[in-house]
CSV table of C-alpha atoms in Angstrom, one decimal:
chain,number,residue,atom,x,y,z
A,1,PRO,CA,0.3,0.1,0.0
A,2,LYS,CA,1.1,3.4,-0.7
A,3,GLU,CA,2.0,5.7,2.4
A,4,PRO,CA,-1.1,6.8,4.7
A,5,VAL,CA,-2.4,10.2,5.2
A,6,LEU,CA,-2.5,10.6,8.9
A,7,MET,CA,-4.0,13.7,10.7
A,8,CYS,CA,-4.2,14.3,14.4
A,9,ARG,CA,-6.4,17.3,16.0
A,10,SER,CA,-7.8,18.3,18.9
A,11,ASN,CA,-11.0,19.9,18.7
A,12,ASN,CA,-12.1,19.1,22.6
A,13,TYR,CA,-9.1,20.8,24.3
A,14,PRO,CA,-8.1,19.9,27.0
A,15,LYS,CA,-10.0,16.4,27.1
A,16,GLY,CA,-7.9,14.7,24.4
A,17,PHE,CA,-7.2,14.5,20.6
A,18,TYR,CA,-8.2,12.2,17.9
A,19,CYS,CA,-6.3,11.1,14.9
A,20,SER,CA,-7.6,10.1,11.5
A,21,TRP,CA,-6.2,8.3,8.5
A,22,HIS,CA,-6.8,7.4,4.8
A,23,LEU,CA,-5.0,6.0,2.0
A,24,PRO,CA,-4.2,8.4,-0.8
A,25,SER,CA,-5.3,5.8,-3.5
A,26,PRO,CA,-7.4,2.5,-3.0
A,27,THR,CA,-5.5,-0.9,-2.9
A,28,TYR,CA,-8.7,-2.8,-3.9
A,29,ILE,CA,-7.5,-5.5,-1.2
A,30,PRO,CA,-8.5,-5.5,2.6
A,31,ASN,CA,-6.0,-3.5,4.6
A,32,THR,CA,-5.4,-3.5,8.4
A,33,PHE,CA,-4.6,-0.3,10.3
A,34,ASN,CA,-2.6,-0.2,13.2
A,35,ILE,CA,-1.9,2.8,15.4
A,36,THR,CA,0.5,3.5,18.4
A,37,VAL,CA,0.9,6.5,20.5
A,38,MET,CA,3.9,7.3,22.4
A,39,HIS,CA,4.1,9.9,24.9
A,40,GLY,CA,7.9,10.1,25.8
A,41,PRO,CA,8.4,6.4,27.2
A,42,ARG,CA,4.6,5.8,27.9
A,43,GLU,CA,2.5,4.0,25.0
A,44,LEU,CA,-1.1,5.5,25.3
A,45,VAL,CA,-4.2,3.4,24.0
A,46,CYS,CA,-6.0,5.3,21.0
A,47,GLU,CA,-9.6,4.0,21.3
A,48,LYS,CA,-11.0,3.2,18.0
A,49,ASP,CA,-14.1,5.0,17.2
A,50,ALA,CA,-17.1,3.4,16.0
A,51,PHE,CA,-17.5,5.4,13.1
A,52,PRO,CA,-15.7,6.6,11.0
A,53,LYS,CA,-13.9,3.6,11.1
A,54,ASN,CA,-10.3,5.2,10.5
A,55,ARG,CA,-10.4,7.5,13.5
A,56,CYS,CA,-9.4,6.9,17.1
A,57,HIS,CA,-9.3,9.2,20.0
A,58,ILE,CA,-6.9,9.6,23.2
A,59,ARG,CA,-7.8,11.4,26.5
A,60,TYR,CA,-5.3,13.6,28.0
A,61,HIS,CA,-4.2,12.5,31.4
A,62,GLN,CA,-2.1,15.3,32.1
A,63,LEU,CA,-1.9,19.1,30.7
A,64,PHE,CA,0.6,21.3,29.6
A,65,SER,CA,3.1,18.5,28.7
A,66,THR,CA,6.5,19.6,27.3
A,67,VAL,CA,7.1,15.9,25.9
A,68,LYS,CA,5.9,15.3,22.5
A,69,TYR,CA,3.3,12.6,21.5
A,70,LYS,CA,4.6,10.6,18.5
A,71,VAL,CA,1.8,8.8,16.6
A,72,THR,CA,2.6,5.9,14.1
A,73,LEU,CA,0.3,4.4,11.7
A,74,THR,CA,1.0,1.2,9.8
A,75,VAL,CA,-1.1,-0.1,7.0
A,76,THR,CA,-0.7,-4.0,6.0
A,77,ASN,CA,-2.3,-5.9,3.3
A,78,ALA,CA,-1.4,-9.1,1.6
A,79,LEU,CA,1.2,-7.2,-0.4
A,80,GLY,CA,3.1,-5.6,2.3
A,81,HIS,CA,3.1,-2.8,4.7
A,82,THR,CA,3.9,0.8,5.1
A,83,HIS,CA,3.8,3.5,7.8
A,84,THR,CA,3.9,6.9,8.7
A,85,ALA,CA,4.3,9.1,11.8
A,86,LEU,CA,3.5,12.4,13.3
A,87,ILE,CA,5.3,13.8,16.2
A,88,PHE,CA,3.7,16.9,17.7
A,89,ARG,CA,3.3,18.7,21.1
A,90,GLU,CA,-0.1,19.1,22.7
A,91,PHE,CA,-0.7,22.6,21.8
A,92,THR,CA,0.1,22.5,18.2
A,93,ILE,CA,-2.8,20.5,17.2
A,94,ILE,CA,-5.5,22.4,19.0
A,95,LYS,CA,-8.0,23.2,16.3
A,96,PRO,CA,-11.6,23.9,17.4
A,97,ASP,CA,-14.8,22.8,15.5
A,98,PRO,CA,-16.3,25.9,13.6
A,99,PRO,CA,-18.8,27.9,15.7
A,100,GLU,CA,-22.4,26.7,15.3
A,101,ASN,CA,-25.8,28.2,14.6
A,102,VAL,CA,-24.6,31.2,13.1
A,103,VAL,CA,-27.6,33.5,12.8
A,104,ALA,CA,-27.6,37.1,11.1
A,105,LYS,CA,-30.5,39.3,11.5
A,106,PRO,CA,-31.7,42.9,10.4
A,107,VAL,CA,-31.6,45.7,13.1
A,108,ALA,CA,-35.0,47.3,12.9
A,109,ASN,CA,-34.6,51.1,11.7
A,110,ASN,CA,-30.9,50.6,10.9
A,111,PRO,CA,-30.4,50.1,7.3
A,112,ARG,CA,-26.7,49.6,7.9
A,113,ARG,CA,-26.7,47.3,10.6
A,114,LEU,CA,-26.9,43.4,10.8
A,115,GLU,CA,-26.7,41.4,14.2
A,116,VAL,CA,-24.7,38.3,14.1
A,117,ARG,CA,-25.1,35.6,16.9
A,118,TRP,CA,-23.5,32.3,17.2
A,119,GLN,CA,-22.5,29.4,19.7
A,120,ASN,CA,-19.5,28.0,20.8
A,121,PRO,CA,-18.8,24.8,19.1
A,122,SER,CA,-20.6,22.0,21.1
A,123,SER,CA,-17.4,20.0,20.7
A,124,TRP,CA,-15.5,22.2,23.0
A,125,PRO,CA,-16.0,21.0,26.4
A,126,ASP,CA,-14.8,24.0,28.6
A,127,PRO,CA,-15.3,27.3,27.2
A,128,GLU,CA,-15.1,29.0,30.6
A,129,SER,CA,-11.6,27.9,31.3
A,130,PHE,CA,-10.5,27.7,27.8
A,131,PRO,CA,-12.1,30.6,26.4
A,132,LEU,CA,-12.3,31.0,22.5
A,133,LYS,CA,-12.1,33.9,20.5
A,134,PHE,CA,-13.6,34.5,17.1
A,135,PHE,CA,-13.0,36.0,13.6
A,136,LEU,CA,-16.1,37.3,11.6
A,137,ARG,CA,-16.0,37.8,7.9
A,138,TYR,CA,-18.7,39.1,5.8
A,139,ARG,CA,-19.5,40.6,2.7
A,140,PRO,CA,-22.4,41.5,0.2
A,141,LEU,CA,-23.0,38.8,-2.2
A,142,ILE,CA,-22.3,40.9,-5.1
A,143,LEU,CA,-18.8,41.8,-4.0
A,144,ASP,CA,-15.6,39.5,-3.6
A,145,GLN,CA,-13.9,41.1,-1.0
A,146,TRP,CA,-14.6,40.1,2.7
A,147,GLN,CA,-14.5,42.3,5.7
A,148,HIS,CA,-12.9,40.9,8.7
A,149,VAL,CA,-13.4,41.5,12.4
A,150,GLU,CA,-11.7,39.6,15.3
A,151,LEU,CA,-13.5,39.3,18.5
A,152,SER,CA,-11.8,38.4,21.7
A,153,ASP,CA,-15.0,37.5,23.5
A,154,GLY,CA,-18.7,37.2,23.3
A,155,THR,CA,-20.8,35.6,20.7
A,156,SER,CA,-22.5,38.2,19.0
A,157,HIS,CA,-21.3,41.1,16.8
A,158,THR,CA,-23.1,44.0,15.1
A,159,ILE,CA,-22.1,44.9,11.8
A,160,THR,CA,-22.5,48.7,11.5
A,161,ASP,CA,-21.2,49.3,7.8
A,162,ALA,CA,-23.5,47.1,5.9
A,163,TYR,CA,-24.5,48.5,2.4
A,164,ALA,CA,-28.1,49.2,2.5
A,165,GLY,CA,-30.4,46.7,1.1
A,166,LYS,CA,-27.7,44.3,-0.3
A,167,GLU,CA,-27.8,40.6,0.9
A,168,TYR,CA,-24.6,39.8,3.0
A,169,ILE,CA,-23.1,36.2,3.4
A,170,ILE,CA,-21.5,36.1,7.0
A,171,GLN,CA,-19.3,33.3,8.4
A,172,VAL,CA,-17.2,32.8,11.9
A,173,ALA,CA,-14.2,31.0,12.9
A,174,ALA,CA,-13.1,30.1,16.5
A,175,LYS,CA,-9.6,29.7,17.9
A,176,ASP,CA,-8.5,28.9,21.6
A,177,ASN,CA,-7.7,32.5,22.9
A,178,ASP,CA,-4.1,31.5,23.3
A,179,ILE,CA,-3.2,28.5,21.6
A,180,GLY,CA,-3.5,26.4,18.5
A,181,THR,CA,-5.0,27.5,15.0
A,182,TRP,CA,-8.2,28.7,13.7
A,183,SER,CA,-11.2,26.5,12.9
A,184,ASP,CA,-12.6,26.1,9.7
A,185,TRP,CA,-15.3,28.9,8.8
A,186,SER,CA,-18.7,28.1,9.9
A,187,VAL,CA,-21.6,27.3,7.8
A,188,ALA,CA,-22.6,30.6,6.3
A,189,ALA,CA,-25.5,33.0,7.5
A,190,HIS,CA,-27.2,35.1,5.2
A,191,ALA,CA,-28.9,38.4,5.9
A,192,THR,CA,-30.0,41.5,4.2
A,193,PRO,CA,-30.3,44.9,6.5
A,194,TRP,CA,-33.3,46.5,7.3
A,195,MET,CA,-35.0,48.5,4.6
A,196,GLU,CA,-37.3,51.4,4.7
A,197,GLU,CA,-40.6,51.4,3.2
A,198,PRO,CA,-40.2,51.4,-0.7
A,199,LYS,CA,-42.5,54.2,-1.1
A,200,HIS,CA,-40.5,56.6,1.4
A,201,LEU,CA,-37.1,55.9,-0.3
A,202,THR,CA,-35.1,59.3,-0.8
A,203,THR,CA,-32.4,59.4,-3.1
A,204,GLU,CA,-30.4,56.6,-1.2
A,205,ALA,CA,-27.5,55.4,-3.2
A,206,GLN,CA,-25.7,52.1,-3.0
A,207,ALA,CA,-22.9,53.0,-1.1
A,208,ALA,CA,-23.1,55.3,1.9
A,209,GLU,CA,-25.4,56.9,3.7
A,210,THR,CA,-23.7,57.7,7.0
A,211,THR,CA,-26.7,57.5,9.3
A,212,THR,CA,-25.6,56.1,12.5
A,213,SER,CA,-28.7,56.7,14.8
A,214,GLY,CA,-31.0,55.3,12.2
A,215,THR,CA,-34.2,56.2,14.0
A,216,SER,CA,-36.7,57.8,11.4
A,217,SER,CA,-39.8,58.6,13.2
A,218,PHE,CA,-41.7,59.9,10.4
A,219,LEU,CA,-41.6,56.4,8.8
A,220,PRO,CA,-44.2,53.9,9.7
A,221,PRO,CA,-43.0,50.7,10.9
A,222,PRO,CA,-42.3,48.7,7.5
A,223,THR,CA,-44.6,45.5,7.0
A,224,THR,CA,-43.2,42.1,6.9
A,225,LYS,CA,-44.3,41.8,3.4
A,226,ASN,CA,-41.9,44.9,2.5
A,227,CYS,CA,-39.0,43.5,4.2
A,228,ASP,CA,-39.0,40.4,2.4
A,229,LEU,CA,-38.2,41.9,-1.0
A,230,GLU,CA,-36.3,38.9,-2.0
A,231,ALA,CA,-39.7,37.0,-2.2
A,232,VAL,CA,-41.7,39.8,-3.6
A,233,VAL,CA,-39.1,39.9,-6.6
A,234,GLY,CA,-38.9,36.0,-6.8
A,235,SER,CA,-42.8,35.1,-6.4
A,236,GLY,CA,-44.8,34.9,-9.6
A,237,ALA,CA,-47.9,35.4,-7.4
A,238,THR,CA,-50.6,36.8,-9.7
A,239,ALA,CA,-52.6,38.5,-7.0
A,240,LEU,CA,-50.4,41.5,-6.5
A,241,THR,CA,-52.1,44.6,-5.1
A,242,TRP,CA,-51.4,47.9,-6.7
A,243,ALA,CA,-49.4,49.0,-3.6
A,244,ALA,CA,-47.3,45.9,-3.6
A,245,GLY,CA,-46.7,46.5,-7.4
A,246,LEU,CA,-45.3,50.0,-6.7
A,247,GLY,CA,-43.0,48.4,-4.0
A,248,LEU,CA,-41.8,45.9,-6.8
A,249,ALA,CA,-41.0,48.9,-9.1
A,250,ALA,CA,-39.1,50.6,-6.4
A,251,ALA,CA,-37.3,47.3,-5.4
A,252,GLY,CA,-36.4,46.8,-9.1
A,253,ILE,CA,-34.6,50.2,-9.3
A,254,LEU,CA,-32.7,49.5,-6.1
A,255,PHE,CA,-31.4,46.2,-7.3
A,256,ILE,CA,-30.1,47.6,-10.8
B,1,MET,CA,18.2,46.6,40.3
B,2,LEU,CA,20.7,43.9,41.3
B,3,TYR,CA,20.7,42.2,38.0
B,4,VAL,CA,22.5,43.4,34.9
B,5,ALA,CA,21.8,41.8,31.6
B,6,GLY,CA,24.4,39.7,30.3
B,7,GLU,CA,27.3,40.6,32.9
B,8,ILE,CA,27.0,37.4,34.9
B,9,SER,CA,30.1,35.5,34.1
B,10,GLY,CA,29.7,31.8,33.8
B,11,ASP,CA,32.4,30.6,36.0
B,12,SER,CA,31.2,32.2,39.3
B,13,TRP,CA,28.7,30.0,40.8
B,14,GLY,CA,28.9,31.5,44.2
B,15,ILE,CA,27.7,34.8,42.7
B,16,PHE,CA,25.1,32.6,40.9
B,17,ALA,CA,23.8,31.2,44.0
B,18,PHE,CA,23.9,34.4,45.7
B,19,LEU,CA,21.7,35.8,43.2
B,20,CYS,CA,19.2,33.2,43.0
B,21,ALA,CA,19.1,33.3,46.9
B,22,ALA,CA,18.6,37.2,46.7
B,23,PHE,CA,15.9,36.9,44.3
B,24,TRP,CA,13.8,34.7,46.6
B,25,ASN,CA,14.2,37.6,49.1
B,26,LEU,CA,12.4,40.3,46.8
B,27,PRO,CA,11.2,43.4,49.2
B,28,ALA,CA,7.6,42.6,49.3
B,29,VAL,CA,5.8,44.6,46.5
B,30,PRO,CA,3.7,47.4,48.0
B,31,ALA,CA,-0.2,46.8,47.8
B,32,LEU,CA,-1.8,49.0,45.2
B,33,ASN,CA,-3.3,52.3,46.6
B,34,SER,CA,-6.9,51.7,45.3
B,35,THR,CA,-9.0,49.1,46.7
B,36,GLU,CA,-7.4,45.7,46.7
B,37,GLU,CA,-9.9,44.4,44.5
B,38,VAL,CA,-9.7,46.8,41.9
B,39,GLY,CA,-5.6,46.4,42.0
B,40,ALA,CA,-5.7,42.7,41.8
B,41,GLY,CA,-8.1,42.6,38.6
B,42,GLN,CA,-5.9,45.0,36.9
B,43,SER,CA,-2.8,43.2,37.9
B,44,ILE,CA,-4.2,40.1,36.7
B,45,GLN,CA,-5.1,41.2,33.5
B,46,LYS,CA,-1.4,43.0,33.4
B,47,THR,CA,0.1,39.7,34.2
B,48,TYR,CA,-1.7,37.7,31.5
B,49,ASP,CA,-0.8,39.9,28.9
B,50,LEU,CA,2.8,39.8,29.8
B,51,THR,CA,2.8,36.1,29.6
B,52,ARG,CA,1.4,36.6,26.2
B,53,TYR,CA,4.3,39.2,25.4
B,54,LEU,CA,6.8,36.8,26.5
B,55,GLU,CA,5.4,33.9,24.9
B,56,HIS,CA,5.7,35.9,21.6
B,57,GLN,CA,9.6,37.1,22.5
B,58,LEU,CA,10.6,33.5,23.2
B,59,ARG,CA,9.3,32.3,19.8
B,60,THR,CA,12.1,34.4,18.2
B,61,LEU,CA,14.8,33.7,20.9
B,62,ALA,CA,14.1,30.2,21.2
B,63,GLY,CA,14.6,29.7,17.5
B,64,THR,CA,17.8,31.7,17.4
B,65,TYR,CA,19.3,29.8,20.4
B,66,LEU,CA,18.5,26.6,19.2
B,67,ASN,CA,20.2,27.2,15.9
B,68,TYR,CA,23.2,28.5,17.8
B,69,LEU,CA,23.3,25.0,19.8
B,70,GLY,CA,23.1,23.4,16.2
B,71,PRO,CA,21.7,20.2,15.2
B,72,PRO,CA,20.0,18.1,16.3
B,73,PHE,CA,18.6,20.9,18.7
B,74,ASN,CA,17.2,22.9,15.9
B,75,GLU,CA,15.5,20.0,14.1
B,76,PRO,CA,11.9,20.1,14.4
B,77,ASP,CA,11.3,16.5,14.7
B,78,PHE,CA,14.0,16.3,17.6
B,79,ASN,CA,12.2,14.4,20.6
B,80,PRO,CA,14.6,13.3,23.2
B,81,PRO,CA,14.0,11.5,26.2
B,82,ARG,CA,14.0,13.8,29.5
B,83,MET,CA,16.9,13.2,31.4
B,84,THR,CA,17.2,13.4,35.1
B,85,ARG,CA,19.3,16.6,35.2
B,86,ALA,CA,16.5,18.3,33.2
B,87,GLU,CA,14.0,17.4,35.7
B,88,MET,CA,15.5,19.8,37.9
B,89,VAL,CA,13.6,22.5,36.1
B,90,PRO,CA,10.1,23.0,37.5
B,91,SER,CA,7.7,21.4,35.1
B,92,ALA,CA,4.3,22.8,33.9
B,93,THR,CA,2.8,19.5,33.6
B,94,VAL,CA,0.1,18.5,35.8
B,95,ASP,CA,-2.7,16.3,36.1
B,96,PHE,CA,-6.0,17.9,34.8
B,97,GLU,CA,-8.1,17.5,37.6
B,98,LEU,CA,-5.3,18.7,39.9
B,99,TRP,CA,-4.8,21.6,37.9
B,100,ARG,CA,-8.7,22.6,37.7
B,101,SER,CA,-9.0,22.2,41.5
B,102,LEU,CA,-6.0,24.4,42.4
B,103,ASN,CA,-7.0,27.3,44.5
B,104,ASP,CA,-6.0,30.8,43.5
B,105,ASN,CA,-3.1,30.9,46.2
B,106,ALA,CA,-1.6,27.7,45.0
B,107,ARG,CA,-2.2,28.6,41.4
B,108,LEU,CA,-0.3,31.8,41.6
B,109,ALA,CA,2.6,30.2,43.9
B,110,ALA,CA,3.1,27.5,41.3
B,111,ASN,CA,3.6,30.3,38.7
B,112,TYR,CA,5.6,32.4,41.1
B,113,ARG,CA,7.8,29.4,41.8
B,114,ALA,CA,8.3,28.1,38.6
B,115,TYR,CA,9.5,31.6,36.9
B,116,THR,CA,11.7,32.5,39.8
B,117,HIS,CA,13.6,29.2,39.0
B,118,LEU,CA,13.3,29.5,35.4
B,119,LEU,CA,15.0,33.0,35.8
B,120,CYS,CA,17.7,31.8,37.6
B,121,TYR,CA,18.6,29.1,35.1
B,122,LEU,CA,18.2,31.4,32.2
B,123,ARG,CA,20.5,33.8,33.6
B,124,GLY,CA,23.2,30.9,34.2
B,125,MET,CA,22.7,30.1,30.4
B,126,ASP,CA,23.4,34.0,29.7
B,127,GLY,CA,27.1,34.0,30.5
B,128,GLN,CA,27.6,30.8,28.5
B,129,VAL,CA,26.7,32.1,25.1
B,130,ALA,CA,29.5,33.1,22.8
B,131,LYS,CA,27.5,35.2,20.4
B,132,ALA,CA,27.0,39.1,21.8
B,133,GLU,CA,24.0,39.6,20.1
B,134,LEU,CA,22.2,36.4,21.5
B,135,ARG,CA,23.7,37.3,24.8
B,136,LYS,CA,22.0,40.6,24.6
B,137,ASN,CA,18.5,39.3,23.5
B,138,LEU,CA,18.7,36.8,26.4
B,139,GLY,CA,19.3,39.6,28.6
B,140,HIS,CA,16.3,41.5,27.5
B,141,PHE,CA,14.1,38.6,27.8
B,142,CYS,CA,15.5,37.8,31.3
B,143,THR,CA,14.6,41.3,32.0
B,144,SER,CA,11.1,40.7,30.8
B,145,LEU,CA,10.7,37.6,32.7
B,146,GLN,CA,11.7,39.3,35.6
B,147,GLY,CA,8.8,41.9,35.2
B,148,LEU,CA,6.6,38.9,35.0
B,149,VAL,CA,7.6,37.4,38.5
B,150,VAL,CA,7.3,41.0,39.9
B,151,SER,CA,3.9,41.4,38.3
B,152,ILE,CA,2.8,37.9,39.8
B,153,ALA,CA,4.3,38.9,43.1
B,154,SER,CA,2.3,42.0,42.9
B,155,VAL,CA,-1.1,39.8,42.3
B,156,MET,CA,-0.3,37.7,45.3
B,157,SER,CA,0.4,40.6,47.5
B,158,SER,CA,-2.8,42.5,46.5
B,159,LEU,CA,-4.9,39.3,47.1
B,160,GLY,CA,-3.2,39.0,50.6
B,161,TYR,CA,-1.3,35.7,49.9
B,162,PRO,CA,2.4,35.2,51.1
B,163,LEU,CA,5.2,34.9,48.6
B,164,PRO,CA,6.4,31.3,48.4
B,165,SER,CA,9.5,30.8,50.7
B,166,PRO,CA,12.8,30.3,49.2
B,167,LEU,CA,13.7,26.8,48.7
B,168,GLY,CA,17.3,26.8,49.9
B,169,SER,CA,20.3,27.9,48.0
B,170,ALA,CA,20.6,27.2,44.2
B,171,ASP,CA,21.1,23.7,43.3
B,172,PRO,CA,24.6,23.1,42.6
B,173,THR,CA,23.7,20.7,39.6
B,174,TRP,CA,22.6,23.8,37.9
B,175,ALA,CA,25.9,25.8,38.6
B,176,ARG,CA,28.1,26.1,35.6
B,177,GLY,CA,31.5,25.2,36.7
B,178,PRO,CA,34.5,26.7,34.9
B,179,GLY,CA,36.1,25.0,31.9
B,180,ALA,CA,33.6,22.2,31.8
B,181,THR,CA,35.3,21.3,28.5
B,182,SER,CA,34.7,17.6,27.7
B,183,PRO,CA,32.4,17.1,24.5
B,184,HIS,CA,30.2,14.7,26.6
B,185,ASN,CA,29.6,17.4,29.2
B,186,ASN,CA,29.1,19.9,26.5
B,187,PHE,CA,26.2,18.0,24.9
B,188,LEU,CA,24.6,17.6,28.4
B,189,LYS,CA,24.7,21.2,28.9
B,190,LYS,CA,23.2,21.7,25.5
B,191,MET,CA,20.3,19.3,26.4
B,192,ASP,CA,19.7,21.2,29.6
B,193,ASP,CA,19.3,24.6,27.6
B,194,PHE,CA,17.0,22.5,25.1
B,195,TRP,CA,14.7,21.4,27.8
B,196,LEU,CA,14.9,24.9,29.6
B,197,LEU,CA,13.6,26.4,26.5
B,198,LYS,CA,11.0,24.0,26.1
B,199,GLU,CA,9.8,24.3,29.7
B,200,LEU,CA,9.5,27.7,29.5
B,201,GLN,CA,7.5,28.0,26.7
B,202,THR,CA,5.2,25.4,28.0
B,203,TRP,CA,5.0,27.3,31.3
B,204,LEU,CA,4.0,30.4,29.4
B,205,TRP,CA,1.3,28.6,27.5
B,206,ARG,CA,0.0,27.2,30.8
B,207,SER,CA,0.2,30.6,32.5
B,208,ALA,CA,-2.0,32.0,30.2
B,209,LYS,CA,-4.6,29.6,31.0
B,210,ASP,CA,-3.8,30.2,34.8
B,211,PHE,CA,-4.4,33.7,34.5
B,212,ASN,CA,-7.4,33.4,32.3
B,213,ARG,CA,-9.0,31.2,35.3
B,214,LEU,CA,-7.9,33.9,37.9
B,215,LYS,CA,-9.3,36.6,35.7
B,216,LYS,CA,-12.8,34.9,36.0
B,217,LYS,CA,-12.5,34.7,39.9
B,218,VAL,CA,-11.6,38.6,40.4
B,219,PRO,CA,-14.2,40.3,42.6
B,220,PRO,CA,-17.4,41.9,40.8
B,221,ALA,CA,-16.1,45.2,41.9
B,222,ALA,CA,-12.9,45.0,39.8
B,223,VAL,CA,-14.9,43.4,36.9
B,224,MET,CA,-17.4,46.5,37.1
B,225,LEU,CA,-14.7,48.8,36.8
B,226,ARG,CA,-13.0,47.4,33.8
B,227,LEU,CA,-16.3,47.1,32.1
B,228,GLU,CA,-16.9,50.9,32.4
B,229,ALA,CA,-13.5,51.6,31.3
B,230,ARG,CA,-14.3,49.9,28.1
B,231,ASP,CA,-17.4,51.3,27.3
B,232,PHE,CA,-16.4,55.1,27.2
């Protein structure tokens, strides 16, 4: 068999870490994998996961170890065997799972704001003692360039410089506050900032109204139908009232 | 201050031992003027920040120093067994449940003892280094590390904890005798240096976590003050 690919990672620090492996190309005959984990002179047991099969996990007995871990994986089949090894220190393999339940919502009466909330990854066992910090990135769908914000605590953030009326894509990544590497990006959240009633729109250009306070007291609160402009544009509904039709025209102008 | 960076000669272990002993008897850091709780909160944050800064500094310093030691010490996969001599360096390694259950005093004391020892040993390493630039960088690092020790002492003092008592004179095992020229000894010395740097790095990682825990336990008054300052 060709040399296997081995990866070890701690997404549940300080509980332990897992290692997973695969063969870069199939052998079409049965293979057995044998994994050994050494911590200095001590051999540790890597408990095989039921699923996926090519994965096992180790529980840490000690924290803040200076001694390296050495993980050796041997693949054997009828034609022979190969092996590969990883040597690492406790801190270098720490990489949390991405944050969960990332939700972005418009902020009423604030055309340039989006409120983003998320949760710590559920695999991270002790965010109290091992807090995570977060990296947020966002951009309107129509642009390629991301904006970034790094947040040292808290699981929410308000974007205050969104382009009015544009749909945004937002993602969050997590990292232990002090050690290890950033997680992968979370599942993306989408949201469009709050918009005023279309018939009350002034000459609001694409880029920037610098309204920061955002309370327009002369406007009636928007109806849910008007907020959901995407649905209005996309729906083929025939029973449009005249007012909704006007809203549609105004929305059409905005989306040019 | 008593310590002049880079000036300690490697062949006077008497002075070395004296300095280590003197260090233990640092004059008590005067308690901060404002309420002790506020002082503790700010000191903990400063100490935390200092460990992060030192960890950063150490990355560069260790890289340079290991290159100076030469192979195999500067090879990334170098994974030697711990030798008995190296075990003199206080280890950050600790049982997980034990670490979690440490009370504030024990947690701080462990840090204080560790860095006081590590600083002593680092200063011993200082005089051995042939290259002037590296000696200077080591000296700077030692000064910063000393700042950390003082910072920890300040936190302990403001929380009303006594500083840990000295553990006797410096261990002669770590004293660098004059003219130890046999290649076998030379390799062992390099090994000691290697483990010293690794242990220091681990301690700085651990301290960040220790001070994170301590931050959470700071009395509410101090937390409120910090929050107000942030919201201005």
